[in-house]
Protein backbone atom coordinates (compact mmCIF):
# COMPACT_ATOMS: atom_id res chain seq x y z
CA UNK A 1 0.00 0.00 0.00
CA UNK A 2 2.76 2.48 0.85
CA UNK A 3 4.37 2.52 -2.58
CA UNK A 4 1.00 2.70 -4.31
CA UNK A 5 -0.12 5.59 -2.13
CA UNK A 6 2.96 7.70 -2.80
CA UNK A 7 3.05 6.83 -6.50
CA UNK A 8 -0.59 7.82 -6.98
CA UNK A 9 -0.16 11.05 -5.02
CA UNK A 10 2.77 12.02 -7.23
CA UNK A 11 0.91 11.03 -10.41
CA UNK A 12 -1.85 13.42 -9.39
CA UNK A 13 0.69 16.16 -8.70
CA UNK A 14 -0.37 16.52 -5.08
CA UNK A 15 1.80 17.35 -2.10
CA UNK A 16 1.67 15.61 1.24
CA UNK A 17 0.22 18.81 2.67
CA UNK A 18 -2.62 18.84 0.13
CA UNK A 19 -3.52 15.24 0.89
CA UNK A 20 -3.30 15.86 4.64
CA UNK A 21 -5.64 18.85 4.44
CA UNK A 22 -8.10 16.96 2.23
CA UNK A 23 -8.42 14.03 4.63
CA UNK A 24 -8.02 15.93 7.90
CA UNK A 25 -4.71 14.55 9.15
CA UNK A 26 -1.23 15.98 9.64
CA UNK A 27 1.56 15.98 7.08
CA UNK A 28 3.47 13.71 9.47
CA UNK A 29 0.65 11.18 9.26
CA UNK A 30 0.84 11.18 5.46
CA UNK A 31 4.60 10.73 5.69
CA UNK A 32 4.11 7.82 8.07
CA UNK A 33 1.67 6.19 5.65
CA UNK A 34 4.10 6.59 2.77
CA UNK A 35 7.06 5.19 4.68
CA UNK A 36 5.06 2.31 6.10
CA UNK A 37 5.37 3.31 9.76
CA UNK A 38 1.65 2.67 9.97
CA UNK A 39 -1.32 2.19 7.70
CA UNK A 40 -4.50 4.21 7.72
CA UNK A 41 -7.49 2.62 9.38
CA UNK A 42 -10.27 2.43 6.87
CA UNK A 43 -13.87 2.34 7.98
CA UNK A 44 -16.91 1.79 5.88
CA UNK A 45 -20.11 3.36 7.14
PDB file of N, CA and C in Angstrom, residues 19-38:
ATOM      1  N   UNK A  19      -2.811  16.459   0.499  1.00  0.00           N
ATOM      2  CA  UNK A  19      -3.517  15.238   0.890  1.00  0.00           C
ATOM      3  C   UNK A  19      -3.932  15.324   2.357  1.00  0.00           C
ATOM      4  N   UNK A  20      -3.015  15.760   3.205  1.00  0.00           N
ATOM      5  CA  UNK A  20      -3.305  15.864   4.638  1.00  0.00           C
ATOM      6  C   UNK A  20      -4.504  16.771   4.893  1.00  0.00           C
ATOM      7  N   UNK A  21      -4.531  17.914   4.249  1.00  0.00           N
ATOM      8  CA  UNK A  21      -5.641  18.850   4.438  1.00  0.00           C
ATOM      9  C   UNK A  21      -6.950  18.258   3.926  1.00  0.00           C
ATOM     10  N   UNK A  22      -6.886  17.530   2.819  1.00  0.00           N
ATOM     11  CA  UNK A  22      -8.096  16.958   2.230  1.00  0.00           C
ATOM     12  C   UNK A  22      -8.723  15.877   3.110  1.00  0.00           C
ATOM     13  N   UNK A  23      -7.887  15.125   3.820  1.00  0.00           N
ATOM     14  CA  UNK A  23      -8.423  14.029   4.632  1.00  0.00           C
ATOM     15  C   UNK A  23      -8.425  14.332   6.127  1.00  0.00           C
ATOM     16  N   UNK A  24      -7.940  15.506   6.505  1.00  0.00           N
ATOM     17  CA  UNK A  24      -8.016  15.932   7.898  1.00  0.00           C
ATOM     18  C   UNK A  24      -7.008  15.289   8.828  1.00  0.00           C
ATOM     19  N   UNK A  25      -5.792  15.085   8.315  1.00  0.00           N
ATOM     20  CA  UNK A  25      -4.708  14.550   9.150  1.00  0.00           C
ATOM     21  C   UNK A  25      -3.498  15.458   8.997  1.00  0.00           C
ATOM     22  N   UNK A  26      -2.439  15.169   9.741  1.00  0.00           N
ATOM     23  CA  UNK A  26      -1.226  15.978   9.645  1.00  0.00           C
ATOM     24  C   UNK A  26      -0.342  15.494   8.501  1.00  0.00           C
ATOM     25  N   UNK A  27       0.577  16.357   8.097  1.00  0.00           N
ATOM     26  CA  UNK A  27       1.560  15.983   7.078  1.00  0.00           C
ATOM     27  C   UNK A  27       2.402  14.815   7.591  1.00  0.00           C
ATOM     28  N   UNK A  28       2.702  14.814   8.886  1.00  0.00           N
ATOM     29  CA  UNK A  28       3.473  13.709   9.474  1.00  0.00           C
ATOM     30  C   UNK A  28       2.739  12.380   9.309  1.00  0.00           C
ATOM     31  N   UNK A  29       1.429  12.405   9.444  1.00  0.00           N
ATOM     32  CA  UNK A  29       0.647  11.182   9.256  1.00  0.00           C
ATOM     33  C   UNK A  29       0.777  10.676   7.829  1.00  0.00           C
ATOM     34  N   UNK A  30       0.687  11.575   6.863  1.00  0.00           N
ATOM     35  CA  UNK A  30       0.845  11.176   5.460  1.00  0.00           C
ATOM     36  C   UNK A  30       2.232  10.596   5.243  1.00  0.00           C
ATOM     37  N   UNK A  31       3.235  11.236   5.795  1.00  0.00           N
ATOM     38  CA  UNK A  31       4.602  10.733   5.687  1.00  0.00           C
ATOM     39  C   UNK A  31       4.712   9.332   6.287  1.00  0.00           C
ATOM     40  N   UNK A  32       4.085   9.136   7.430  1.00  0.00           N
ATOM     41  CA  UNK A  32       4.108   7.817   8.068  1.00  0.00           C
ATOM     42  C   UNK A  32       3.421   6.765   7.209  1.00  0.00           C
ATOM     43  N   UNK A  33       2.336   7.123   6.550  1.00  0.00           N
ATOM     44  CA  UNK A  33       1.666   6.188   5.646  1.00  0.00           C
ATOM     45  C   UNK A  33       2.592   5.817   4.494  1.00  0.00           C
ATOM     46  N   UNK A  34       3.252   6.826   3.939  1.00  0.00           N
ATOM     47  CA  UNK A  34       4.096   6.586   2.769  1.00  0.00           C
ATOM     48  C   UNK A  34       5.363   5.801   3.097  1.00  0.00           C
ATOM     49  N   UNK A  35       5.848   5.928   4.309  1.00  0.00           N
ATOM     50  CA  UNK A  35       7.057   5.194   4.683  1.00  0.00           C
ATOM     51  C   UNK A  35       6.741   3.861   5.346  1.00  0.00           C
ATOM     52  N   UNK A  36       5.465   3.584   5.542  1.00  0.00           N
ATOM     53  CA  UNK A  36       5.064   2.308   6.105  1.00  0.00           C
ATOM     54  C   UNK A  36       5.144   2.218   7.614  1.00  0.00           C
ATOM     55  N   UNK A  37       5.340   3.350   8.293  1.00  0.00           N
ATOM     56  CA  UNK A  37       5.368   3.313   9.756  1.00  0.00           C
ATOM     57  C   UNK A  37       4.031   2.846  10.316  1.00  0.00           C
ATOM     58  N   UNK A  38       2.952   3.245   9.668  1.00  0.00           N
ATOM     59  CA  UNK A  38       1.650   2.672   9.972  1.00  0.00           C
ATOM     60  C   UNK A  38       0.708   2.922   8.816  1.00  0.00           C
TER      61      UNK A  38
END
